[in-house]
Short mmCIF file of N, CA and C in Angstrom, two decimals:
data_model
loop_
_atom_site.label_atom_id
_atom_site.label_comp_id
_atom_site.label_asym_id
_atom_site.label_seq_id
_atom_site.Cartn_x
_atom_site.Cartn_y
_atom_site.Cartn_z
N ASP J 30 185.29 63.65 71.54
CA ASP J 30 186.54 63.23 70.70
C ASP J 30 186.91 64.24 69.73
N HIS J 31 187.73 64.20 68.84
CA HIS J 31 187.93 65.83 68.53
C HIS J 31 186.68 65.94 67.43
N THR J 32 186.06 65.34 66.48
CA THR J 32 184.57 66.16 66.29
C THR J 32 184.29 66.88 67.12
N GLY J 33 183.77 66.23 68.16
CA GLY J 33 182.97 67.13 68.73
C GLY J 33 183.37 68.52 69.67
N VAL J 34 184.79 68.07 70.08
CA VAL J 34 185.02 69.52 70.40
C VAL J 34 185.34 70.49 69.36
N ALA J 35 185.72 70.37 67.88
CA ALA J 35 186.18 70.89 66.53
C ALA J 35 184.50 71.14 66.48
N LEU J 36 183.58 71.00 66.46
CA LEU J 36 181.62 71.35 66.73
C LEU J 36 182.00 72.18 67.42
N ASN J 37 182.43 71.92 68.61
CA ASN J 37 181.65 73.19 70.05
C ASN J 37 181.83 74.27 69.77
N SER J 38 183.83 73.93 69.05
CA SER J 38 183.82 75.22 69.03
C SER J 38 183.76 76.46 68.04
N LEU J 39 183.33 75.81 67.22
CA LEU J 39 182.82 75.93 65.54
C LEU J 39 181.45 76.31 66.38
N PHE J 40 180.49 75.78 66.99
CA PHE J 40 179.06 76.76 67.75
C PHE J 40 179.74 77.49 68.41
N LEU J 41 180.18 77.45 69.87
CA LEU J 41 180.34 78.69 70.09
C LEU J 41 180.54 79.54 69.57
N SER J 42 181.90 79.96 68.48
CA SER J 42 182.40 80.67 67.89
C SER J 42 181.12 81.59 67.49
N PHE J 43 180.83 80.23 66.33
CA PHE J 43 179.52 80.87 65.35
C PHE J 43 178.31 81.84 66.08
N THR J 44 177.84 81.35 67.42
CA THR J 44 176.76 81.25 68.02
C THR J 44 177.28 82.87 69.55
N MET J 45 178.63 83.15 69.78
CA MET J 45 179.21 84.20 70.21
C MET J 45 178.78 85.13 69.26
N SER J 46 179.44 85.09 67.72
CA SER J 46 179.75 86.78 66.79
C SER J 46 177.92 86.74 66.73
N ARG J 47 176.81 85.61 66.42
CA ARG J 47 175.79 86.43 66.48
C ARG J 47 175.11 87.10 67.27
N SER J 48 175.45 86.29 69.27
CA SER J 48 174.73 86.44 70.00
C SER J 48 175.34 87.98 70.94
N GLY J 49 176.96 88.56 70.69
CA GLY J 49 177.28 88.95 72.11
C GLY J 49 177.41 88.56 72.66
N ARG J 50 177.28 87.68 72.84
CA ARG J 50 177.31 86.94 74.73
C ARG J 50 178.75 85.89 74.80
N THR J 51 179.33 85.41 76.24
CA THR J 51 180.60 85.05 76.29
C THR J 51 180.12 83.73 76.16
N VAL J 52 181.26 82.95 75.84
CA VAL J 52 181.35 81.90 76.20
C VAL J 52 180.68 80.96 77.31
N GLN J 53 181.21 81.72 78.83
CA GLN J 53 180.56 81.12 79.29
C GLN J 53 179.08 80.73 79.49
N GLU J 54 178.54 82.15 79.29
CA GLU J 54 177.31 82.58 78.75
C GLU J 54 176.65 81.19 77.96
N VAL J 55 177.23 81.07 76.97
CA VAL J 55 176.34 80.57 75.96
C VAL J 55 176.86 78.44 76.91
N GLU J 56 177.58 78.28 76.99
CA GLU J 56 177.74 76.89 78.12
C GLU J 56 176.58 77.22 79.39
N ALA J 57 176.86 78.62 79.78
CA ALA J 57 175.78 78.01 81.03
C ALA J 57 174.51 77.82 80.39
N CYS J 58 173.52 78.39 79.37
CA CYS J 58 172.60 78.04 78.82
C CYS J 58 172.18 76.64 78.98
N GLN J 59 173.82 76.30 77.90
CA GLN J 59 173.08 74.99 77.62
C GLN J 59 173.24 73.46 78.77
N TRP J 60 173.98 74.35 79.64
CA TRP J 60 173.93 73.29 80.41
C TRP J 60 172.21 72.95 81.13
N LEU J 61 171.58 74.78 81.65
CA LEU J 61 170.45 75.38 81.79
C LEU J 61 169.60 74.10 80.72
N GLN J 62 169.82 74.32 79.66
CA GLN J 62 168.42 73.48 78.79
C GLN J 62 168.59 71.99 79.19
N GLY J 63 170.16 71.98 79.04
CA GLY J 63 170.12 70.04 79.61
C GLY J 63 169.64 69.82 80.87
N MET J 64 169.09 70.90 81.62
CA MET J 64 168.94 70.96 82.83
C MET J 64 167.18 70.45 83.14
N THR J 65 166.40 71.46 81.80
CA THR J 65 165.46 72.19 82.56
C THR J 65 164.69 71.72 80.80
N GLY J 66 165.77 71.01 79.90
CA GLY J 66 164.30 70.86 78.66
C GLY J 66 164.26 71.69 77.95
N GLU J 67 164.01 73.01 78.52
CA GLU J 67 163.17 73.78 78.08
C GLU J 67 164.41 74.83 77.30
N PRO J 68 164.16 75.73 76.20
CA PRO J 68 164.95 76.37 75.65
C PRO J 68 166.35 77.52 76.69
N CYS J 69 167.14 78.40 76.49
CA CYS J 69 167.76 78.63 77.34
C CYS J 69 168.16 80.15 76.25
N ASP J 70 167.80 80.59 75.74
CA ASP J 70 168.64 82.33 74.32
C ASP J 70 169.22 82.94 75.81
N ASP J 71 168.53 82.97 76.79
CA ASP J 71 169.59 84.48 77.24
C ASP J 71 169.11 84.00 78.63
N ILE J 72 170.13 84.11 79.58
CA ILE J 72 170.46 83.56 80.53
C ILE J 72 169.93 84.83 81.36
N TYR J 73 169.39 85.70 81.65
CA TYR J 73 168.68 86.91 81.96
C TYR J 73 167.23 86.55 81.28
N GLU J 74 166.59 86.62 80.99
CA GLU J 74 165.20 85.73 80.86
C GLU J 74 165.09 84.98 81.19
N THR J 75 165.66 83.50 81.24
CA THR J 75 165.35 82.40 81.89
C THR J 75 165.77 82.82 83.08
N CYS J 76 165.99 82.95 84.16
CA CYS J 76 166.75 83.27 84.73
C CYS J 76 165.70 84.24 85.90
N LYS J 77 165.72 85.58 85.43
CA LYS J 77 165.16 86.51 86.14
C LYS J 77 164.51 86.10 87.48
N SER J 78 163.40 85.26 87.06
CA SER J 78 162.30 84.97 87.81
C SER J 78 163.14 84.78 89.16
N GLY J 79 164.41 83.48 89.11
CA GLY J 79 164.59 82.81 90.27
C GLY J 79 164.64 81.20 90.52
N VAL J 80 163.21 80.68 89.40
CA VAL J 80 162.10 79.97 89.46
C VAL J 80 163.16 78.98 88.69
N VAL J 81 164.08 79.27 87.34
CA VAL J 81 164.81 78.08 86.50
C VAL J 81 165.33 77.86 87.89
N LEU J 82 166.19 78.89 88.23
CA LEU J 82 167.27 78.31 89.68
C LEU J 82 167.42 77.36 90.74
N CYS J 83 165.92 78.05 91.01
CA CYS J 83 165.60 77.29 92.58
C CYS J 83 165.22 75.68 91.83
N THR J 84 164.79 75.36 90.53
CA THR J 84 164.09 74.33 90.71
C THR J 84 165.45 73.30 90.27
N ILE J 85 166.07 74.02 89.47
CA ILE J 85 167.78 72.93 89.48
C ILE J 85 168.41 72.46 90.52
N LEU J 86 168.47 73.83 91.91
CA LEU J 86 168.89 73.22 93.25
C LEU J 86 168.06 72.63 93.44
N ASN J 87 166.78 71.90 93.32
CA ASN J 87 165.72 70.56 93.75
C ASN J 87 166.34 69.55 92.87
N LYS J 88 166.62 70.66 91.84
CA LYS J 88 166.71 68.47 91.08
C LYS J 88 168.10 68.49 91.27
N ILE J 89 168.89 69.64 91.86
CA ILE J 89 170.59 68.61 92.41
C ILE J 89 170.51 67.83 93.60
N LYS J 90 169.55 68.26 94.86
CA LYS J 90 169.23 68.08 95.73
C LYS J 90 167.91 68.24 96.68
N PRO J 91 167.11 67.51 96.26
CA PRO J 91 166.05 67.91 96.65
C PRO J 91 165.70 68.65 97.80
N GLY J 92 164.44 69.23 97.72
CA GLY J 92 163.81 70.00 99.05
C GLY J 92 165.10 70.80 99.47
N ILE J 93 166.51 71.23 99.19
CA ILE J 93 166.67 72.38 99.41
C ILE J 93 166.59 73.72 99.16
N ILE J 94 165.80 74.26 98.53
CA ILE J 94 164.60 75.27 98.24
C ILE J 94 163.12 74.28 98.48
N LYS J 95 162.89 75.33 99.87
CA LYS J 95 161.47 74.61 100.49
C LYS J 95 159.74 75.45 100.26
N LYS J 96 160.63 77.05 98.91
CA LYS J 96 159.84 77.50 97.94
C LYS J 96 159.62 78.51 97.27
N ILE J 97 159.35 77.89 96.34
CA ILE J 97 159.70 78.73 94.49
C ILE J 97 158.06 78.89 94.29
N ASN J 98 158.59 81.03 94.29
CA ASN J 98 157.52 81.62 94.04
C ASN J 98 157.12 82.08 93.00
N LYS J 99 155.74 81.63 92.15
CA LYS J 99 155.96 81.12 90.78
C LYS J 99 154.64 82.90 90.40
N PHE J 100 154.55 83.39 91.53
CA PHE J 100 154.07 85.26 90.85
C PHE J 100 155.09 86.26 90.53
N ASN J 101 154.84 86.72 89.18
CA ASN J 101 155.40 87.73 88.52
C ASN J 101 155.93 88.80 89.23
N GLN J 102 156.45 89.17 90.86
CA GLN J 102 156.54 89.86 91.27
C GLN J 102 157.94 90.07 91.58
N PRO J 103 158.37 91.10 92.03
CA PRO J 103 159.84 91.96 91.70
C PRO J 103 160.22 91.00 92.79
N TYR J 104 159.13 91.58 94.23
CA TYR J 104 159.44 91.28 95.54
C TYR J 104 160.28 89.16 95.63
N MET J 105 158.88 88.83 95.21
CA MET J 105 159.45 87.69 94.85
C MET J 105 160.15 86.69 94.05
N GLN J 106 159.82 87.31 93.05
CA GLN J 106 161.28 87.45 92.44
C GLN J 106 162.91 87.06 93.19
N MET J 107 162.71 88.21 93.19
CA MET J 107 164.02 88.96 94.47
C MET J 107 164.80 87.78 95.47
N GLU J 108 163.26 87.03 95.73
CA GLU J 108 163.00 86.58 96.80
C GLU J 108 163.58 84.88 96.50
N ASN J 109 163.55 84.71 95.46
CA ASN J 109 163.70 82.78 94.34
C ASN J 109 165.48 83.43 94.79
N ILE J 110 165.52 84.01 94.22
CA ILE J 110 167.36 84.73 93.89
C ILE J 110 167.94 84.69 95.24
N LYS J 111 167.85 85.21 96.22
CA LYS J 111 168.44 85.22 97.38
C LYS J 111 168.10 82.74 97.70
N ASN J 112 166.75 82.90 97.52
CA ASN J 112 166.59 81.44 98.27
C ASN J 112 167.57 80.68 97.42
N TYR J 113 168.14 81.17 95.73
CA TYR J 113 168.93 80.55 95.35
C TYR J 113 170.46 80.41 95.49
N LEU J 114 170.96 81.72 95.92
CA LEU J 114 172.69 82.11 96.55
C LEU J 114 172.43 80.92 97.78
N ASP J 115 171.65 81.67 98.61
CA ASP J 115 172.11 80.71 99.62
C ASP J 115 171.64 79.12 99.82
N GLY J 116 171.14 78.91 98.38
CA GLY J 116 170.74 77.34 98.27
C GLY J 116 172.30 76.90 98.10
N CYS J 117 173.44 77.71 97.26
CA CYS J 117 174.06 77.11 96.63
C CYS J 117 175.29 77.39 98.17
N ARG J 118 175.39 78.43 98.30
CA ARG J 118 176.13 78.47 99.79
C ARG J 118 175.87 77.06 100.24
N SER J 119 175.11 76.75 101.08
CA SER J 119 174.31 75.25 101.70
C SER J 119 175.30 74.32 101.23
N LEU J 120 175.58 74.68 99.25
CA LEU J 120 175.64 73.21 99.52
C LEU J 120 177.67 73.46 99.09
N GLY J 121 178.07 74.93 99.16
CA GLY J 121 179.59 74.91 99.81
C GLY J 121 180.17 75.49 98.37
N MET J 122 179.19 76.06 97.45
CA MET J 122 180.21 76.94 96.77
C MET J 122 180.44 77.90 97.39
N LEU J 123 182.11 78.71 97.47
CA LEU J 123 182.37 79.58 97.57
C LEU J 123 182.12 80.61 97.29
N ASP J 124 182.46 81.97 98.04
CA ASP J 124 181.93 82.91 97.75
C ASP J 124 182.03 84.02 96.09
N ARG J 125 183.55 83.87 95.90
CA ARG J 125 184.06 84.24 94.92
C ARG J 125 183.48 83.53 93.97
N ASP J 126 182.48 82.33 93.29
CA ASP J 126 181.72 82.34 92.83
C ASP J 126 179.86 82.58 92.70
N LEU J 127 179.71 83.53 93.87
CA LEU J 127 178.50 84.08 93.84
C LEU J 127 178.58 85.37 92.98
N TRP J 128 177.53 85.71 93.67
CA TRP J 128 176.94 86.88 93.05
C TRP J 128 175.52 87.55 94.14
N VAL J 129 175.28 88.71 93.49
CA VAL J 129 174.55 89.07 94.35
C VAL J 129 173.47 88.97 93.32
N THR J 130 171.64 90.03 93.93
CA THR J 130 170.69 89.91 93.67
C THR J 130 171.00 90.84 92.19
N VAL J 131 170.97 92.26 92.42
CA VAL J 131 171.02 93.22 91.12
C VAL J 131 171.79 92.86 89.91
N ASP J 132 172.72 92.12 90.36
CA ASP J 132 173.91 91.41 89.43
C ASP J 132 172.56 90.66 88.22
N LEU J 133 171.62 89.95 88.57
CA LEU J 133 170.95 89.12 87.50
C LEU J 133 169.38 90.13 87.93
N TYR J 134 168.87 90.75 88.57
CA TYR J 134 168.18 91.19 88.80
C TYR J 134 167.50 92.04 87.73
N GLU J 135 168.64 93.15 88.11
CA GLU J 135 168.73 93.82 86.84
C GLU J 135 169.74 93.99 86.02
N LYS J 136 170.59 92.98 85.27
CA LYS J 136 170.87 92.78 84.19
C LYS J 136 172.56 93.59 85.07
N LYS J 137 173.40 93.33 86.26
CA LYS J 137 174.53 94.62 86.09
C LYS J 137 175.60 93.63 85.86
N ASN J 138 175.98 91.98 85.86
CA ASN J 138 176.75 91.12 85.77
C ASN J 138 176.35 90.04 85.68
N ILE J 139 175.37 89.95 84.21
CA ILE J 139 175.49 88.36 83.69
C ILE J 139 176.90 87.66 83.31
N PRO J 140 177.37 88.41 82.99
CA PRO J 140 179.16 86.97 83.21
C PRO J 140 179.15 86.42 84.64
N GLN J 141 179.07 87.36 85.33
CA GLN J 141 179.23 86.37 86.89
C GLN J 141 178.59 85.33 87.19
N VAL J 142 176.97 85.54 86.62
CA VAL J 142 175.59 84.69 87.18
C VAL J 142 176.05 83.55 86.17
N ALA J 143 176.64 83.83 84.80
CA ALA J 143 176.80 82.84 84.12
C ALA J 143 178.02 81.76 84.46
N HIS J 144 179.32 82.51 84.87
CA HIS J 144 180.11 81.98 85.90
C HIS J 144 179.77 81.31 86.78
N ASN J 145 178.49 81.42 87.97
CA ASN J 145 178.08 80.57 88.57
C ASN J 145 177.08 79.27 88.01
N ILE J 146 176.48 79.76 87.24
CA ILE J 146 175.98 78.87 86.70
C ILE J 146 176.95 77.64 86.50
N LEU J 147 178.02 77.44 85.64
CA LEU J 147 178.66 76.55 85.80
C LEU J 147 179.62 76.09 86.70
N GLU J 148 179.89 76.83 87.57
CA GLU J 148 180.36 76.12 88.85
C GLU J 148 179.61 75.50 89.83
N LEU J 149 178.38 76.10 89.32
CA LEU J 149 176.62 74.71 89.95
C LEU J 149 176.95 73.50 89.77
N GLY J 150 177.16 73.79 88.44
CA GLY J 150 177.39 72.49 87.14
C GLY J 150 178.35 72.12 87.80
N LYS J 151 179.23 72.14 87.92
CA LYS J 151 180.48 71.13 88.63
C LYS J 151 180.03 70.48 90.12
N LEU J 152 179.72 72.06 90.60
CA LEU J 152 179.25 71.29 92.32
C LEU J 152 178.32 70.14 92.22
N ALA J 153 177.27 70.03 91.37
CA ALA J 153 176.37 69.21 91.20
C ALA J 153 176.96 67.62 90.59
N ARG J 154 178.31 67.70 90.15
CA ARG J 154 178.58 66.39 89.68
C ARG J 154 179.54 65.77 90.81
N THR J 155 179.55 66.56 92.27
CA THR J 155 180.02 65.31 93.56
C THR J 155 178.83 65.90 94.81
N ILE J 156 177.66 66.16 94.41
CA ILE J 156 176.75 66.15 95.39
C ILE J 156 175.88 64.55 94.84
N PRO J 157 176.17 63.48 96.37
CA PRO J 157 175.44 62.03 96.02
C PRO J 157 173.62 61.83 95.00
N GLY J 158 173.99 60.91 94.16
CA GLY J 158 172.31 60.35 93.82
C GLY J 158 172.69 61.71 92.49
N PHE J 159 173.27 63.26 92.28
CA PHE J 159 172.61 63.98 90.86
C PHE J 159 173.61 62.78 89.98
N SER J 160 173.06 62.89 88.59
CA SER J 160 173.31 61.72 87.53
C SER J 160 172.79 63.46 86.47
N GLY J 161 172.52 64.42 86.77
CA GLY J 161 171.95 65.26 85.20
C GLY J 161 173.80 65.48 84.15
N PRO J 162 173.59 66.41 83.65
CA PRO J 162 174.24 66.96 82.29
C PRO J 162 175.55 67.61 83.10
N ALA J 163 176.94 67.08 82.68
CA ALA J 163 178.40 67.50 82.72
C ALA J 163 177.87 69.54 82.66
N VAL J 164 179.25 69.75 82.85
CA VAL J 164 179.41 70.88 82.48
C VAL J 164 181.23 71.68 82.43
N GLY J 165 180.97 72.43 81.00
CA GLY J 165 183.12 72.51 81.02
C GLY J 165 182.48 72.57 79.66
N LYS J 166 184.14 72.75 78.90
CA LYS J 166 184.47 72.56 77.98
C LYS J 166 183.79 71.68 76.66
N GLY J 167 182.82 71.77 75.98
CA GLY J 167 182.53 70.02 75.51
C GLY J 167 181.41 69.19 75.87
N GLN J 168 181.33 69.81 77.17
CA GLN J 168 180.34 68.68 77.67
C GLN J 168 179.06 68.89 78.35
N ALA J 169 178.94 70.52 78.14
CA ALA J 169 177.45 70.53 78.23
C ALA J 169 176.83 70.22 77.54
N VAL J 170 176.85 69.82 76.31
CA VAL J 170 176.04 68.98 75.59
C VAL J 170 177.50 68.09 74.90
N GLY J 171 176.83 66.81 74.56
CA GLY J 171 177.99 66.10 73.50
C GLY J 171 177.65 66.44 72.26
N ALA J 172 178.60 66.09 71.58
CA ALA J 172 179.09 65.98 69.97
C ALA J 172 177.57 65.51 69.20
N LYS J 173 176.47 64.31 69.67
CA LYS J 173 176.24 64.31 68.89
C LYS J 173 174.86 65.15 69.26
N ASP J 174 174.59 65.49 70.29
CA ASP J 174 173.74 66.90 70.85
C ASP J 174 173.82 67.61 70.02
N LEU J 175 175.19 68.71 70.00
CA LEU J 175 175.19 69.44 69.38
C LEU J 175 175.47 69.22 67.54
N GLN J 176 175.79 68.03 67.48
CA GLN J 176 175.38 68.00 65.19
C GLN J 176 174.13 67.65 65.42
N SER J 177 172.70 67.31 65.96
CA SER J 177 171.25 67.55 65.68
C SER J 177 171.29 69.25 66.25
N ILE J 178 171.83 69.94 67.20
CA ILE J 178 171.34 71.62 67.43
C ILE J 178 172.49 71.98 65.56
N LEU J 179 172.87 71.41 65.21
CA LEU J 179 173.57 72.37 63.81
C LEU J 179 173.08 71.36 63.45
N ALA J 180 172.65 70.41 62.41
CA ALA J 180 171.78 69.96 61.47
C ALA J 180 170.58 70.62 61.54
N ALA J 181 169.91 71.03 62.57
CA ALA J 181 168.60 71.65 62.83
C ALA J 181 168.39 73.14 61.84
N ASP J 182 169.65 73.66 61.94
CA ASP J 182 169.80 74.75 60.97
C ASP J 182 171.27 74.41 59.53
N GLN J 183 170.37 74.22 58.66
CA GLN J 183 171.58 73.87 57.98
C GLN J 183 172.33 75.43 57.11
N ALA J 184 171.82 75.93 57.31
CA ALA J 184 171.66 77.85 56.70
C ALA J 184 173.20 78.01 58.24
N GLN J 185 173.20 78.21 59.09
CA GLN J 185 173.94 79.03 59.94
C GLN J 185 174.97 77.81 60.05
N VAL J 186 175.08 76.57 60.01
CA VAL J 186 176.33 75.65 59.18
C VAL J 186 176.64 76.65 58.10
N GLN J 187 176.22 76.12 57.61
CA GLN J 187 177.06 77.02 55.79
C GLN J 187 177.03 78.42 56.21
N GLN J 188 176.72 79.19 57.07
CA GLN J 188 177.25 80.39 57.07
C GLN J 188 178.47 80.35 58.28
N ALA J 189 178.32 79.64 58.83
CA ALA J 189 179.78 79.64 59.41
C ALA J 189 180.61 79.17 58.96
N LYS J 190 180.63 77.74 58.56
CA LYS J 190 181.97 77.13 58.06
C LYS J 190 182.27 78.27 56.68
N GLU J 191 181.16 79.10 55.73
CA GLU J 191 182.09 80.59 55.10
C GLU J 191 182.84 81.55 55.56
N GLU J 192 181.96 81.57 57.27
CA GLU J 192 183.31 82.74 57.88
C GLU J 192 184.28 82.43 58.46
N LEU J 193 184.98 80.98 58.65
CA LEU J 193 185.34 80.34 59.36
C LEU J 193 186.95 79.81 57.71
N ASN J 194 186.00 79.95 56.54
CA ASN J 194 187.49 79.96 55.56
C ASN J 194 187.55 81.53 55.24
N ASP J 195 187.09 81.86 55.23
CA ASP J 195 186.95 83.51 54.60
C ASP J 195 188.52 84.56 56.30
N MET J 196 188.90 83.44 56.81
CA MET J 196 189.50 83.93 58.05
C MET J 196 190.96 83.46 58.30
#
């Protein structure tokens, strides 16, 4: 509905102005949050260990990642990231939608990581048995969920409205 699209646009614009993140980064965080039930304020912090990425792949296609390293050791985290990227390839993701480990681990290209996460969300919809959240404009968070998020902090909503009125 138009209200949901307008609220989503308002939310994304407000979030971008406050965080400096791109629309794709915000939408990717929304999808990650929908998949895990855990807050995602920053793709780098959420995904750097690779645990969340591997866990999501296993939710999309159970057993695709055989081992997820949960220790806070760089080589284990990078192994998780490699396993995630290999898993994306095995699901049929195109090379143009992938990235290299340093893009995430060394924070070299977070926008490409966000793009990949959104593409994974789209690809997931084609996997038999997957029933998780959809991604895309206005779909990562439904209008009702978005209204709940906005209602949770009325001060931010009011400030966003004032900024829109000043335009």
